[in-house]
């Protein structure tokens, strides 16, 4: 399979794949946990961070970067030729107050993304505010320019259920598919009654009704584990991976090597 960048016309089509770098964890988890308290604390410095993202894009190690508004605008200002590789994340949650019901606030609009490659948006199926999040995404789909792709994060949370069981993840993918984004992003369903990860990936991909699915990387884990997941995703119809912490929380060269190894797995599938 061939790697495609967001700016390429074949992005999202069957027979190729993409690896996306999300760096919105500074908002979601805070810059201390996301950047400073890691093996790659230089990431706290936004000048360094923007150069690093540009380097990964220019070296073809990632096909797009999903970023909050401020990082988007800095990257676009310093590296205007990379604008079509940027997915601007329009809404965010944060984990500061764990007593609040999970929700997402709007930080930007598709109007501000008209010269970019895509917009990213999160819905939390199962949360008290789920209808507001879903309704708003419908409006984004109606208003965004046709050449700006939409990537929908569908993360169930907020109720008395396991947010990453297979059944819940299939439901998240199916709900997301009815909104017809260009790409759906879900978490990799964890082991429940189906031990085989390949079967779990296959069922989630089928639940997305033909819309390409990328699976998220999750918190820092061993390289072998990530590569084992990459293989299950690539061999069972997944469109790719969206890997943040597992890349940028490793030392610079280790993160790049992990990306090279993930590409090797997808290329050879
Ligand atoms: P990671 O590869 O770091 O898991 O990033 C994917 C992502 O969806 C980010 O876009 C988002 O900030 C984060 O996961 C949310 O993680 P969590 O659900 O653990 O708060």
Tab-separated table of N, CA and C in Angstrom, residues 69 73 76 88 90 106-116 118-119 136 139-145 147-148:
chain	number	residue	atom	x	y	z
A	69	UNK	N	-6.028	25.622	16.938
A	69	UNK	CA	-5.958	26.826	16.105
A	69	UNK	C	-4.616	27.563	16.180
A	73	UNK	N	-2.048	28.153	13.039
A	73	UNK	CA	-1.726	29.454	12.446
A	73	UNK	C	-0.222	29.722	12.434
A	76	UNK	N	1.177	27.536	9.625
A	76	UNK	CA	0.787	28.109	8.331
A	76	UNK	C	1.601	29.371	8.002
A	88	UNK	N	-7.287	21.395	11.010
A	88	UNK	CA	-7.450	22.211	12.217
A	88	UNK	C	-8.559	21.621	13.076
A	90	UNK	N	-11.382	21.798	15.474
A	90	UNK	CA	-12.286	22.915	15.769
A	90	UNK	C	-12.796	22.922	17.205
A	106	UNK	N	-16.221	24.793	21.356
A	106	UNK	CA	-15.743	25.240	20.045
A	106	UNK	C	-14.646	26.274	20.203
A	107	UNK	N	-13.521	26.054	19.546
A	107	UNK	CA	-12.415	27.012	19.592
A	107	UNK	C	-12.265	27.730	18.257
A	108	UNK	N	-12.833	27.163	17.196
A	108	UNK	CA	-12.687	27.810	15.892
A	108	UNK	C	-13.835	27.365	14.984
A	109	UNK	N	-13.830	27.850	13.747
A	109	UNK	CA	-14.905	27.469	12.827
A	109	UNK	C	-14.302	27.071	11.485
A	110	UNK	N	-15.118	26.411	10.665
A	110	UNK	CA	-14.597	25.976	9.371
A	110	UNK	C	-14.266	27.183	8.489
A	111	UNK	N	-14.844	28.344	8.800
A	111	UNK	CA	-14.535	29.568	8.052
A	111	UNK	C	-13.031	29.858	8.116
A	112	UNK	N	-12.441	29.631	9.311
A	112	UNK	CA	-11.008	29.914	9.491
A	112	UNK	C	-10.127	28.817	8.909
A	113	UNK	N	-10.757	27.779	8.349
A	113	UNK	CA	-9.972	26.655	7.823
A	113	UNK	C	-10.055	26.581	6.308
A	114	UNK	N	-10.586	27.635	5.674
A	114	UNK	CA	-10.885	27.502	4.243
A	114	UNK	C	-9.626	27.283	3.383
A	115	UNK	N	-8.447	27.701	3.868
A	115	UNK	CA	-7.228	27.484	3.070
A	115	UNK	C	-6.436	26.259	3.549
A	116	UNK	N	-7.032	25.466	4.433
A	116	UNK	CA	-6.329	24.292	4.973
A	116	UNK	C	-6.804	23.024	4.276
A	118	UNK	N	-7.983	20.273	5.982
A	118	UNK	CA	-9.122	19.619	6.635
A	118	UNK	C	-9.496	20.257	7.960
A	119	UNK	N	-10.671	19.860	8.441
A	119	UNK	CA	-11.084	20.235	9.795
A	119	UNK	C	-11.312	18.957	10.592
A	136	UNK	N	-23.938	20.134	15.768
A	136	UNK	CA	-22.984	21.121	15.286
A	136	UNK	C	-22.129	20.563	14.152
A	139	UNK	N	-23.769	20.978	10.919
A	139	UNK	CA	-23.671	22.335	10.358
A	139	UNK	C	-22.298	22.555	9.726
A	140	UNK	N	-21.254	21.981	10.358
A	140	UNK	CA	-19.910	22.118	9.774
A	140	UNK	C	-19.879	21.452	8.402
A	141	UNK	N	-20.476	20.273	8.301
A	141	UNK	CA	-20.490	19.570	7.013
A	141	UNK	C	-21.179	20.420	5.948
A	142	UNK	N	-22.264	21.107	6.341
A	142	UNK	CA	-23.000	21.940	5.373
A	142	UNK	C	-22.207	23.173	4.964
A	143	UNK	N	-21.419	23.729	5.895
A	143	UNK	CA	-20.797	25.050	5.641
A	143	UNK	C	-19.382	24.979	5.115
A	144	UNK	N	-18.671	23.895	5.358
A	144	UNK	CA	-17.245	23.907	5.006
A	144	UNK	C	-17.088	23.847	3.478
A	145	UNK	N	-16.023	24.489	2.957
A	145	UNK	CA	-15.784	24.389	1.507
A	145	UNK	C	-15.560	22.932	1.103
A	147	UNK	N	-13.459	21.508	-0.793
A	147	UNK	CA	-12.076	20.997	-0.852
A	147	UNK	C	-11.426	20.864	0.531
A	148	UNK	N	-12.163	21.166	1.586
A	148	UNK	CA	-11.647	20.976	2.951
A	148	UNK	C	-12.250	19.678	3.500
